[in-house]
Short mmCIF file of C-alpha atoms and ligand atoms in Angstrom, two decimals:
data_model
loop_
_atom_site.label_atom_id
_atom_site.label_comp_id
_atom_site.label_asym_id
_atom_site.label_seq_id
_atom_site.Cartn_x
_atom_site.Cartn_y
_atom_site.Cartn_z
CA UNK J 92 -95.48 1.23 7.50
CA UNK J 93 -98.15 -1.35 6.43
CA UNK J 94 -102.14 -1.32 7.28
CA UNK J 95 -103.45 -4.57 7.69
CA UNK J 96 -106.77 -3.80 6.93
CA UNK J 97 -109.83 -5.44 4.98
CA UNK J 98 -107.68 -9.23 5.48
CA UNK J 99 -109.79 -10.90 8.06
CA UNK J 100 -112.81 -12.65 7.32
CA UNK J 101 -116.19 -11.32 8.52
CA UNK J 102 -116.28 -13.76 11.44
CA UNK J 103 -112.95 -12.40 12.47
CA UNK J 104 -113.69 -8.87 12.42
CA UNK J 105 -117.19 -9.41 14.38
CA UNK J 106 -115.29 -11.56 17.08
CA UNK J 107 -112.83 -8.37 17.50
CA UNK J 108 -115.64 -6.00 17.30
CA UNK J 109 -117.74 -7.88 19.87
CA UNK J 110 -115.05 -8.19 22.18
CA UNK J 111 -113.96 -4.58 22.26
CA UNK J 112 -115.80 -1.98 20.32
CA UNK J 113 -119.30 -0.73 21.98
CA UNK J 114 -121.70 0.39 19.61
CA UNK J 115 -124.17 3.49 20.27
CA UNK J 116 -127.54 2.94 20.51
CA UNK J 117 -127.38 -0.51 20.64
CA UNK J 118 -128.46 -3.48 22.93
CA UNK J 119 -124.91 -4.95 22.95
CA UNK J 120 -125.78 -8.63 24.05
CA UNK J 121 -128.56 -8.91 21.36
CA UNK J 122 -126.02 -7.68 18.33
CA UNK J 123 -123.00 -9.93 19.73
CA UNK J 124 -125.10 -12.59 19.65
CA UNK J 125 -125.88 -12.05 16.17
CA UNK J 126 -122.52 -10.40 14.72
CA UNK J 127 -122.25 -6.80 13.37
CA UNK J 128 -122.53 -6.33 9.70
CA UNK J 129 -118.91 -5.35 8.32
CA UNK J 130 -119.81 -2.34 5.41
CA UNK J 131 -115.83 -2.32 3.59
CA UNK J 132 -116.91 -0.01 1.01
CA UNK J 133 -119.14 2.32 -0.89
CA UNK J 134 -119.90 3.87 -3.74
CA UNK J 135 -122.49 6.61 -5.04
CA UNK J 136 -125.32 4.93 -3.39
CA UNK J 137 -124.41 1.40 -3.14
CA UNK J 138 -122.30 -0.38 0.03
CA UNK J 139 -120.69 -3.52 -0.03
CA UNK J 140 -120.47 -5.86 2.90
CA UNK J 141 -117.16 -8.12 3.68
CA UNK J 142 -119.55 -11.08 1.80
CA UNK J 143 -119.70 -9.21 -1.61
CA UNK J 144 -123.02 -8.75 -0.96
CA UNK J 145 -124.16 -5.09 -2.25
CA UNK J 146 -126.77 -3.06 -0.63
CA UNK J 147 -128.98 0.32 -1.78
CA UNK J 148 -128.16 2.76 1.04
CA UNK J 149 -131.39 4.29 1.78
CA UNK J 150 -130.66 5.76 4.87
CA UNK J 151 -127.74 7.61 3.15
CA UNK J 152 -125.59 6.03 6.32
CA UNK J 153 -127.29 8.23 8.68
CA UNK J 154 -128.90 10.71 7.23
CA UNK J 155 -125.35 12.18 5.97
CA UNK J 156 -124.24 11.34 2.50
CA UNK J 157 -125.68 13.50 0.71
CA UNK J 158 -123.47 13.58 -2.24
CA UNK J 159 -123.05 9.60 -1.80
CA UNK J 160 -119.81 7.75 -1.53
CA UNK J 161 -116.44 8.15 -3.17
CA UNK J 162 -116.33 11.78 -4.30
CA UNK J 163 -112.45 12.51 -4.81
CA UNK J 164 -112.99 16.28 -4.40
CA UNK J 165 -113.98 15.63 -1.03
CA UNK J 166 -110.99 13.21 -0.35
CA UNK J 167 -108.56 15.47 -2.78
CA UNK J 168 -109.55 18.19 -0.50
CA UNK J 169 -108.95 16.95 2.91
CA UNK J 170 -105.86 15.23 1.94
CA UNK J 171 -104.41 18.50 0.72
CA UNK J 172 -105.78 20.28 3.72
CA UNK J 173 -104.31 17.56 6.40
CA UNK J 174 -100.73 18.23 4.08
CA UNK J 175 -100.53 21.79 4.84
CA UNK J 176 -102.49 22.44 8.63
CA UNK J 177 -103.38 19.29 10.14
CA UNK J 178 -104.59 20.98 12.54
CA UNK J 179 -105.05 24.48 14.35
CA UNK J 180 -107.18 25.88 16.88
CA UNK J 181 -109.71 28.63 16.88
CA UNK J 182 -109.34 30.01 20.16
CA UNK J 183 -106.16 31.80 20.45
CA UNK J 184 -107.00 34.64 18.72
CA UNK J 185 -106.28 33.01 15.12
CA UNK J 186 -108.22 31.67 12.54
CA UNK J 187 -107.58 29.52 9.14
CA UNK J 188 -107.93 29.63 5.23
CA UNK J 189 -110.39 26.34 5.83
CA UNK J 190 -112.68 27.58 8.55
CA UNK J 191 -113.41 31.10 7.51
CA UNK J 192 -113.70 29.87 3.49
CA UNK J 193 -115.93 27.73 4.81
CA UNK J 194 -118.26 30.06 7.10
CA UNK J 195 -118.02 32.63 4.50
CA UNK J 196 -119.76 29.70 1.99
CA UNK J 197 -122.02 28.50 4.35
CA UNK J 198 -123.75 31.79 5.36
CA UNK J 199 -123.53 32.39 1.84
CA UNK J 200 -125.91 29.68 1.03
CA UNK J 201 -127.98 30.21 4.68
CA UNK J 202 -131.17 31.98 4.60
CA UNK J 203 -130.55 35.88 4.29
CA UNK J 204 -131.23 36.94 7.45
CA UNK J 205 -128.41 34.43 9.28
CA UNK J 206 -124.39 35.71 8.97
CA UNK J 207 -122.48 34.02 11.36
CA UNK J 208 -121.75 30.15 11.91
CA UNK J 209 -120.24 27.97 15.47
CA UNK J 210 -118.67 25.37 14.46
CA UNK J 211 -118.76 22.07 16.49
CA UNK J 212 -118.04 18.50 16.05
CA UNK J 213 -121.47 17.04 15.80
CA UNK J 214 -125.42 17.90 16.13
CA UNK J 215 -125.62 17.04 19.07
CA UNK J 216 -122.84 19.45 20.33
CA UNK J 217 -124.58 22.19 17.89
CA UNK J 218 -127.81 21.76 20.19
CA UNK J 219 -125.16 22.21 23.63
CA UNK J 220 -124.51 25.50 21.73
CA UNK J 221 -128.09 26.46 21.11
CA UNK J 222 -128.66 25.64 24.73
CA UNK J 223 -125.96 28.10 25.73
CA UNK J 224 -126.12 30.73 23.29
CA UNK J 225 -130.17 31.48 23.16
CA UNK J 226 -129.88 32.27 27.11
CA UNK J 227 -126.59 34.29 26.41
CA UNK J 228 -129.18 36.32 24.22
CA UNK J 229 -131.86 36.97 26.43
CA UNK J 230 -129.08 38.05 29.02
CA UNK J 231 -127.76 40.72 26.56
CA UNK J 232 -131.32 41.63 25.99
CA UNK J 233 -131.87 42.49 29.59
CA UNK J 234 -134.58 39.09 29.98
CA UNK J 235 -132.61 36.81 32.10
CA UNK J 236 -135.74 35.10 33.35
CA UNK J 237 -136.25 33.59 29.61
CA UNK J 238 -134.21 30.54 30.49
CA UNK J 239 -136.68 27.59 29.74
CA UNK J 240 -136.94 25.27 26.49
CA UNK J 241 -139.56 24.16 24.96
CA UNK J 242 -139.37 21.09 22.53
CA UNK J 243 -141.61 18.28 21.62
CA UNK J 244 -142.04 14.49 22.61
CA UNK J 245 -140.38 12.52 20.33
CA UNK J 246 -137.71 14.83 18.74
CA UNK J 247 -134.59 14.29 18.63
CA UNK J 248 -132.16 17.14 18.96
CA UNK J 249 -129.02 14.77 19.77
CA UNK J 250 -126.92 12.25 22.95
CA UNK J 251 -125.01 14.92 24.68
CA UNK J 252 -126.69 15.90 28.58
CA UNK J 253 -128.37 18.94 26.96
CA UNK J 254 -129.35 17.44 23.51
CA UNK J 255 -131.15 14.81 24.85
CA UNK J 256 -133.40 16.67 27.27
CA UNK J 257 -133.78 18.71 24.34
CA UNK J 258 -135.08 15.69 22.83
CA UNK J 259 -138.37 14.37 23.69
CA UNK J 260 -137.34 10.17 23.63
CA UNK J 261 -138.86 8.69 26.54
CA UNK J 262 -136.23 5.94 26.49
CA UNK J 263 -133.70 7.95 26.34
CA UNK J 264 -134.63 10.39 29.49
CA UNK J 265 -135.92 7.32 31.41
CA UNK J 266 -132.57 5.76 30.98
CA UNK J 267 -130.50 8.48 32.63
CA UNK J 268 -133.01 10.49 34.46
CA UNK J 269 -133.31 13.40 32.07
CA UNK J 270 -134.37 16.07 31.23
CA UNK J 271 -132.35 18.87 32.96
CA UNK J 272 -134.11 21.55 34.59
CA UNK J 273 -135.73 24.01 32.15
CA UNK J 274 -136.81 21.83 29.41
CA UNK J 275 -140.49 21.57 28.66
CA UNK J 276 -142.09 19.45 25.98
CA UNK J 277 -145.10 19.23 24.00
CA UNK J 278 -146.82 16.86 21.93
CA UNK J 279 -145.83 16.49 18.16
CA UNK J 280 -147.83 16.95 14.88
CA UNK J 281 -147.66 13.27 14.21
CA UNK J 282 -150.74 12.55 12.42
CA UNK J 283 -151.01 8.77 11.96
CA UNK J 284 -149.81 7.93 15.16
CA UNK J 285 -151.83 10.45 17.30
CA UNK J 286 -153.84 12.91 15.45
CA UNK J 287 -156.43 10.33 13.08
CA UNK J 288 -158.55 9.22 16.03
CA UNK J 289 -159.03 13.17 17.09
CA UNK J 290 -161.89 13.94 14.97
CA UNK J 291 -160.01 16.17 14.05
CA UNK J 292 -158.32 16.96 10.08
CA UNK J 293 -154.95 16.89 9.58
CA UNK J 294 -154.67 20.72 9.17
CA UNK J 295 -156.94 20.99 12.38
CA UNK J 296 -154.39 18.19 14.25
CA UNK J 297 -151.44 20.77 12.97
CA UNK J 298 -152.89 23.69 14.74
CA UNK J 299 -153.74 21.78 17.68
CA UNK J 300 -150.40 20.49 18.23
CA UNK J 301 -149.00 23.83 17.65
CA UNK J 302 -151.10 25.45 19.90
CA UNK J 303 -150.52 23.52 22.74
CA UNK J 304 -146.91 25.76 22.26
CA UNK J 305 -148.83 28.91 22.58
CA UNK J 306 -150.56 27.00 26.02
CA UNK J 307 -147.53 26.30 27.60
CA UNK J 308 -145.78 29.16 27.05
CA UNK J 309 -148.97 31.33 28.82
CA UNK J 310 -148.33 28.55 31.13
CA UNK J 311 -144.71 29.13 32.18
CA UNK J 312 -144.76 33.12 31.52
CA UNK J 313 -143.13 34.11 28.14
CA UNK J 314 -141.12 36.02 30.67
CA UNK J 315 -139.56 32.89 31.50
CA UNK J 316 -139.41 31.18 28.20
CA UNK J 317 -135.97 31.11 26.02
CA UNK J 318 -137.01 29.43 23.02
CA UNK J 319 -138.45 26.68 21.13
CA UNK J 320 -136.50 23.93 19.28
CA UNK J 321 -137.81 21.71 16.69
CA UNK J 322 -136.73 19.67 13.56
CA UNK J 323 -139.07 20.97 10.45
CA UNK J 324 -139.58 17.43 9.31
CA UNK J 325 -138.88 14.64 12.76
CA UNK J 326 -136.07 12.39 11.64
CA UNK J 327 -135.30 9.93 14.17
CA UNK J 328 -138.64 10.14 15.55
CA UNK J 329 -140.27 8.26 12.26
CA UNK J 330 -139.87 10.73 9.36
CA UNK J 331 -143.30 12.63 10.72
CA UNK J 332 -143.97 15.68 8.48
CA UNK J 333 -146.35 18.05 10.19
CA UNK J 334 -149.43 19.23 8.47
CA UNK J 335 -149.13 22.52 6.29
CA UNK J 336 -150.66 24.43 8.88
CA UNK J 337 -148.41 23.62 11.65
CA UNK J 338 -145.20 25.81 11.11
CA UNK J 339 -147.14 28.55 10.28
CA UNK J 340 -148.87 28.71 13.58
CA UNK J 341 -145.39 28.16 15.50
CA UNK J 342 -143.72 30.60 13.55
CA UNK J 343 -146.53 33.38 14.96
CA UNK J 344 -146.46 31.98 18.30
CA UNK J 345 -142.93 32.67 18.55
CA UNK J 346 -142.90 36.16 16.96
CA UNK J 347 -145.80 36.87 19.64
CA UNK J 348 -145.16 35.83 22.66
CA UNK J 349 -141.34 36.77 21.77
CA UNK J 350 -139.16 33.37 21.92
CA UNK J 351 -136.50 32.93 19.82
CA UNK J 352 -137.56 29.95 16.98
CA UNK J 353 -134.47 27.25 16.19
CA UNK J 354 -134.63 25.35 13.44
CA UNK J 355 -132.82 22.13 14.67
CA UNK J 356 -131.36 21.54 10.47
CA UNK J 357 -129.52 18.35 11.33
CA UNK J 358 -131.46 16.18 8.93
CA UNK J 359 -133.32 18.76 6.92
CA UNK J 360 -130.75 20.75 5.86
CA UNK J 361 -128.43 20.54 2.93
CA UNK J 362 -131.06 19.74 0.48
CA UNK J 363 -133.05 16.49 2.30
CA UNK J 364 -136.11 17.99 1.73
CA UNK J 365 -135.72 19.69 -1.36
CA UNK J 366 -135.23 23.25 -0.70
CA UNK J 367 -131.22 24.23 1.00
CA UNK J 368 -133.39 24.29 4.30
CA UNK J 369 -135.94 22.78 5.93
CA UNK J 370 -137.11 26.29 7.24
CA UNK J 371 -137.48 26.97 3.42
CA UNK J 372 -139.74 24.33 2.46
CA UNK J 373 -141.97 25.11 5.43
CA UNK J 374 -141.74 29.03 4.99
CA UNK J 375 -140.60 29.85 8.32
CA UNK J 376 -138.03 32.06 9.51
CA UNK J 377 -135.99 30.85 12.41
CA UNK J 378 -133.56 32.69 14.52
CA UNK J 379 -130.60 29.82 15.02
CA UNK J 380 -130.47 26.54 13.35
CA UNK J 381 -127.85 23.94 14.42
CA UNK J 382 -126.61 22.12 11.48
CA UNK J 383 -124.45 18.47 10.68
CA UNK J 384 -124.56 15.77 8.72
CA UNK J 385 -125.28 16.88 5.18
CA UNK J 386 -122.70 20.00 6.30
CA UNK J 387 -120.18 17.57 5.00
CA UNK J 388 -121.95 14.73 3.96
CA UNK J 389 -120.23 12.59 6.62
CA UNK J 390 -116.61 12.60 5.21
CA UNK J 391 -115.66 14.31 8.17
CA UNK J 392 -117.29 15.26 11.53
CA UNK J 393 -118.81 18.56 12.17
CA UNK J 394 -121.85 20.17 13.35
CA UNK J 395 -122.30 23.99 13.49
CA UNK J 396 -125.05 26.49 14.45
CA UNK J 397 -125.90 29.09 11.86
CA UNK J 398 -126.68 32.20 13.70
CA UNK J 399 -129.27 34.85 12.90
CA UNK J 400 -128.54 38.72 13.09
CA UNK J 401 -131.03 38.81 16.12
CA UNK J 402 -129.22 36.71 18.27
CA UNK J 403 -125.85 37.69 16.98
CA UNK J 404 -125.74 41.53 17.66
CA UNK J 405 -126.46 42.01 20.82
CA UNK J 406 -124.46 38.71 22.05
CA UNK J 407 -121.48 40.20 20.00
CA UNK J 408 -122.26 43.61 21.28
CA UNK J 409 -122.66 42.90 25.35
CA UNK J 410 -121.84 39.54 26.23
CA UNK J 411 -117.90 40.17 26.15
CA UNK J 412 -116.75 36.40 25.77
CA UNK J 413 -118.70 33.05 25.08
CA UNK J 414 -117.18 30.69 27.57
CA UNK J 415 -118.13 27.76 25.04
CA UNK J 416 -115.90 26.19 22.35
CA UNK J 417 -114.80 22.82 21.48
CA UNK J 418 -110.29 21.99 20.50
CA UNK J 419 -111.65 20.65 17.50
CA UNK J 420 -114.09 23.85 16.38
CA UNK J 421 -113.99 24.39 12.88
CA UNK J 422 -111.29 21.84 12.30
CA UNK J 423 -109.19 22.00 8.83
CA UNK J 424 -110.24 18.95 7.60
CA UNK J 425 -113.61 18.93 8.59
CA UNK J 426 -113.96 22.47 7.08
CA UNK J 427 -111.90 21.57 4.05
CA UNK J 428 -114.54 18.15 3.33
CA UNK J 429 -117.34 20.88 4.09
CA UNK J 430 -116.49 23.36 1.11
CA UNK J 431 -115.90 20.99 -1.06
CA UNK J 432 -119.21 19.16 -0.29
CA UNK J 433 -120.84 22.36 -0.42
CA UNK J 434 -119.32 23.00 -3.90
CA UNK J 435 -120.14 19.79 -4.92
CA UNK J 436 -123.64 20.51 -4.48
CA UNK J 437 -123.88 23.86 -5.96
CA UNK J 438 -121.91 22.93 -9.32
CA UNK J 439 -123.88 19.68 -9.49
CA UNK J 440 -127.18 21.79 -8.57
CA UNK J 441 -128.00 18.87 -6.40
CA UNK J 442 -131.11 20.50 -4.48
CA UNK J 443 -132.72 21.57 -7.47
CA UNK J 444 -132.31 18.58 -9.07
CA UNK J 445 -133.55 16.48 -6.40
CA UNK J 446 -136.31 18.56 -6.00
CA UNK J 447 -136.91 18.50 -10.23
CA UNK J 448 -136.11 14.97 -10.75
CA UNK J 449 -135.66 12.56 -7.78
CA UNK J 450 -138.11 14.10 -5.62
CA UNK J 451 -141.00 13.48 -7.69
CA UNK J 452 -139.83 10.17 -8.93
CA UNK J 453 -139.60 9.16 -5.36
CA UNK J 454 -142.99 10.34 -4.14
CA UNK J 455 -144.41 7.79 -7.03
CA UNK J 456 -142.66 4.92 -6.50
CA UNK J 457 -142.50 5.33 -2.45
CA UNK J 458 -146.49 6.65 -2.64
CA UNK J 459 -147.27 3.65 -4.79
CA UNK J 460 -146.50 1.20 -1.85
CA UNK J 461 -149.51 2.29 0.11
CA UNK J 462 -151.69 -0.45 -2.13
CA UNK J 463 -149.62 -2.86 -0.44
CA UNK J 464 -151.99 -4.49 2.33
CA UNK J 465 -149.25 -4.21 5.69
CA UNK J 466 -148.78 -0.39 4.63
CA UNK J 467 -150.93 2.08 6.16
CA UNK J 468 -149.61 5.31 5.41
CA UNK J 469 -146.54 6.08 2.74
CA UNK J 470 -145.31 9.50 3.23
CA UNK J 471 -142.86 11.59 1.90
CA UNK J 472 -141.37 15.31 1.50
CA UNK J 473 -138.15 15.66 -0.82
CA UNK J 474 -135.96 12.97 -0.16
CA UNK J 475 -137.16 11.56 3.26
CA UNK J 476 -139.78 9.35 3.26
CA UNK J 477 -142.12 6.67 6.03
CA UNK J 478 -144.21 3.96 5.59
CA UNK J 479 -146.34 2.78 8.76
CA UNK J 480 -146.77 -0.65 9.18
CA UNK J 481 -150.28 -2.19 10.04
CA UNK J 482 -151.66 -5.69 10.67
CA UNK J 483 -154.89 -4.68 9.10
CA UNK J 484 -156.35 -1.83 7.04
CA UNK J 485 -159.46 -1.65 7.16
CA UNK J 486 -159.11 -0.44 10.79
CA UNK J 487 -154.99 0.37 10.91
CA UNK J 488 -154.59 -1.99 13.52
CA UNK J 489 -151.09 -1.85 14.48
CA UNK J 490 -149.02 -4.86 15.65
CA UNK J 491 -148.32 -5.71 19.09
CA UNK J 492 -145.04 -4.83 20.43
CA UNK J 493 -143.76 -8.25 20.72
CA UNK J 494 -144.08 -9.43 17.28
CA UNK J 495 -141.61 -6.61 16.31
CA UNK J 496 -142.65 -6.22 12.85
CA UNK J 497 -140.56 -3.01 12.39
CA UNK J 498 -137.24 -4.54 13.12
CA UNK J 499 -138.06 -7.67 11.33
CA UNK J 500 -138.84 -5.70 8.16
CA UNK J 501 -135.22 -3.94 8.90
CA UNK J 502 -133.62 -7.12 8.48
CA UNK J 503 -135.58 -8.51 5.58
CA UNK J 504 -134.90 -5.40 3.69
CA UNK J 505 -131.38 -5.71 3.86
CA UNK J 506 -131.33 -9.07 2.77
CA UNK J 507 -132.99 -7.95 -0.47
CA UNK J 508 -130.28 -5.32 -0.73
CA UNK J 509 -131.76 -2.53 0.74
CA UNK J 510 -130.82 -0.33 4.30
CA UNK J 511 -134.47 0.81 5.89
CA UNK J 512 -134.51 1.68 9.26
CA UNK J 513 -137.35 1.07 11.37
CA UNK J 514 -138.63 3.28 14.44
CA UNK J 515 -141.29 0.96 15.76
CA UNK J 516 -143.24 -0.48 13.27
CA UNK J 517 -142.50 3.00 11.10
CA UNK J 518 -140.10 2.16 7.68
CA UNK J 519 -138.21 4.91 7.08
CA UNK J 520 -135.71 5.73 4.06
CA UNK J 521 -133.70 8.92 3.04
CA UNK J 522 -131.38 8.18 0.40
CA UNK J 523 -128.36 10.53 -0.89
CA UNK J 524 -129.20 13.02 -3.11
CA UNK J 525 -127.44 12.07 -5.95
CA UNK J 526 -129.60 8.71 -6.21
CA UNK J 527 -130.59 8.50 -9.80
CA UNK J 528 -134.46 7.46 -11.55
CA UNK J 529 -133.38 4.26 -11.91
CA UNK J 530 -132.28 3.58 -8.29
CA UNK J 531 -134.89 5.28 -7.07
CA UNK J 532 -137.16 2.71 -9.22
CA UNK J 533 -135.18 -0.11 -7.44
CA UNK J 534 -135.24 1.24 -4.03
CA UNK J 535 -139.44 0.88 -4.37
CA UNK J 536 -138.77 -2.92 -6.15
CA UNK J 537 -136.46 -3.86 -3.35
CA UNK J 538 -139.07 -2.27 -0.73
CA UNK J 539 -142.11 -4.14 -2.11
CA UNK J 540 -140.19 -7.74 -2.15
CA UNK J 541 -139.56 -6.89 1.35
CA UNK J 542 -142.91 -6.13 2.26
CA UNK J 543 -144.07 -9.19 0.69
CA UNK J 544 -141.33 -11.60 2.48
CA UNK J 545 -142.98 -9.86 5.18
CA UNK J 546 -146.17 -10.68 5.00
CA UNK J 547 -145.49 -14.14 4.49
CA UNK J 548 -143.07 -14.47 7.38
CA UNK J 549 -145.91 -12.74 9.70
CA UNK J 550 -148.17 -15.44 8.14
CA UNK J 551 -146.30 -18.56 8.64
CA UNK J 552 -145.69 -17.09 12.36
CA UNK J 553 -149.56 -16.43 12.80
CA UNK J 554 -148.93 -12.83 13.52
CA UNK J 555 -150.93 -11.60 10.41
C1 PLP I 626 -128.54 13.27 14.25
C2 PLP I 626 -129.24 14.44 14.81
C3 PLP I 626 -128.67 15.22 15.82
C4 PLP I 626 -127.40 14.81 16.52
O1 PLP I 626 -126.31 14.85 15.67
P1 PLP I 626 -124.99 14.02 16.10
O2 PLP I 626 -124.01 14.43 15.05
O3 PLP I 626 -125.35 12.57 16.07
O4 PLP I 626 -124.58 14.48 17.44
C5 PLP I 626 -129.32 16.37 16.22
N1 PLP I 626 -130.48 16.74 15.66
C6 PLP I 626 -131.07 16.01 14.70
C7 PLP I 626 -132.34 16.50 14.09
C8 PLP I 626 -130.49 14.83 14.25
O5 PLP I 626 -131.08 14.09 13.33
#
């Protein structure tokens, strides 16, 4: 049997592409008029298009490869995996080697206090669980009035029914008339988009935004409140990393009024921020985190909740069976590609070392672009970092909508080699891992030339 793949010419394989395949989160019209960009192949941090032409991943695809591209443990692995079980379910009363080596590993390298993992398919299906699970809990504890969520404006928990109401992206619930009965949101500890006109500090902001938790919940009855779910560092949303005094506050909140805390890990976990967790870097203990992408660095699907020994004893204890499961939880291969990622990044002492070495090399060089005179604010935490673009600094002045400065700076940047992603007029990066000083070094060159090609573009358009 032959593959003909990789033969056609780039024109070829976006005329096939735009004829058939519908991309997510994507205005299809717009991107067939322009043709997608065919990636062929990667390695450590570096992709190649079907042109030659190679780019610095700095998104690390999406948010996934932790361990970058082309680690043959992870494809030895699966391949030996798919050789002997293919495939088996979890449902029937049976388990295999793969998934319970790999929740055994997992909840070995989870915070202390959580023992038990769910697999699923994908974040967004790891939220679903959440969703399910945290009122299962409250049942078993005798509260079944604690049914409601509350999340934030502007998170983003995932593209499933549940997830997305979850989520607080007004696009997305304006779109298809979400959010499901008993979600409530609340604003976010986004600083320079909403908290520098305040008056306020940042560290004031933080408290304010988490307060308004502690308002709504007095609002709704904590009788009637399940939980609340938030990422420890807003991915999606435009890399916005609350002030120190935020999670703090939400963590007593919680523990008061007697919610359960989740963690949503997608992003954070597995090292992005450079501690194992997100809850670690932030000092917070929550009671369920739903985990993907770094899980196994995108070599295979899977999501998973990690599951606290709050929640779990009393769900194992009284609920009698959880009516929730996906065919595909804790797949071989998917658990196979997660151990060895996971081993990968102990042997390799990957979080340390981007925390040691990367980390800090990264805050310089990203910091360092805040002289630049369309950059308003360069942030980082670990390996995630944002830049906010501006049209003027003396007063921050972003740009009107319509000049789409963000998107335009997108595509700039990956002409200079480089994948940024914009939210807005917010440039965001997280790059695997494993990126090393000198990358790191050409990550902030490539960035700069980009800003610069911006600012003359703007200019010659008379947007500046
Ligand atoms: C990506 C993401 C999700 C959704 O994960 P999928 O695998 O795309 O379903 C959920 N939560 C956060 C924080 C994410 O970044």
């Amino acid at each position: 049997m032959t593959l003909h793949r990789n033969i056609r010419t780039t024109a070829e394989y976006q005329a096939i592409d735009a004829a058939h395949h519908w991309h997510p989160f994507t205005d299809t019209k717009d991107l067939n008029a322009k043709g997608a960009r065919v990636i062929v192949k990667a390695e450590g941090v570096w992709l190649t298009d079907s042109e030659g032409a190679r780019i610095l991943d700095g998104m690390a695809g999406l948010w996934c490869v932790n361990v970058g591209y082309g680690r043959e443990e992870i494809v030895e692995a699966v391949a030996r995996q798919m050789r002997e079980l293919p495939y088996y379910n979890t449902f029937f009363q049976c388990t295999h080697p793969a998934a319970a080596e790999f929740a055994e590993a997992l909840c070995a390298q989870a915070p202390a206090h959580m023992n038990r993992v769910f697999f699923t398919n994908s974040g967004s299906e790891a939220n679903d669980t959440v969703f399910r699970l945290a009122r299962v809990y409250w049942d078993c504890m005798g509260k079944p009035s604690k049914k409601i969520f509350i999340a934030r404006r502007n998170g983003y928990h995932g593209s499933t029914v549940a997830a997305a109401s979850l989520g607080g992206m007004a696009p997305m619930h304006a779109q298809s008339g979400l959010p499901i009965e008993g979600v409530r949101h609340i604003g976010q500890p986004y600083w320079f988009g909403e908290g520098r006109d305040s008056g306020m500090t940042p560290e004031e902001f933080g408290l304010a935004r988490a307060r308004e938790l502690e308002a709504m919940i007095d609002e709704l009855g904590a009788d009637n409140v399940c939980a609340f779910v938030a990422e420890p560092i807003q991915g999606a949303g435009g890399v916005v990393i609350p002030p120190d005094s935020y999670w703090p506050e939400i963590q007593r909140i919680c523990r008061e009024r007697d919610i359960l805390l989740v963690a949503d890990e997608v992003i954070c976990g597995f090292g992005r921020t450079g501690a194992w967790w997100g809850s670690e870097t932030f000092g917070i203990e929550p009671d369920l985190m739903p985990i993907a992408k770094g899980m196994t660095s995108g070599y295979q699907p899977m999501g998973g909740v990690l599951i606290s020994d709050r929640v779990a004893g009393p769900v194992i204890d009284k609920a009698g069976e959880f009516f929730h499961g996906f065919t595909y939880s804790g797949h071989p291969a998917a658990a196979a590609a997660g151990l060895a990622n996971l081993r990968i990044m102990q042997e390799e002492r990957l979080v340390e070392r981007a925390a040691r070495i990367a980390a800090p090399r990264l805050a310089q060089v990203w910091r360092a672009l805040a002289d630049h005179p369309l950059v308003g604010e360069a942030r980082c935490r670990g390996l995630v970092g944002a830049l906010e673009l501006v049209r003027s600094k003396p007063d921050m002045a972003r740009f009107p909508e319509h000049v789409g400065a963000g998107a335009l700076c997108r595509d700039l940047s990956v002409r200079n080699g480089l994948v940024m992603r914009a939210v807005g007029d917010t440039m965001i990066i997280a790059p695997p891992l494993v990126i090393s000083e000198d990358e790191i070094d050409e990550l902030g060159a490539r960035a700069r030339r980009t800003l610069d090609d911006l600012a003359e573009r703007l200019e010659r358009e008379g947007a500046l």
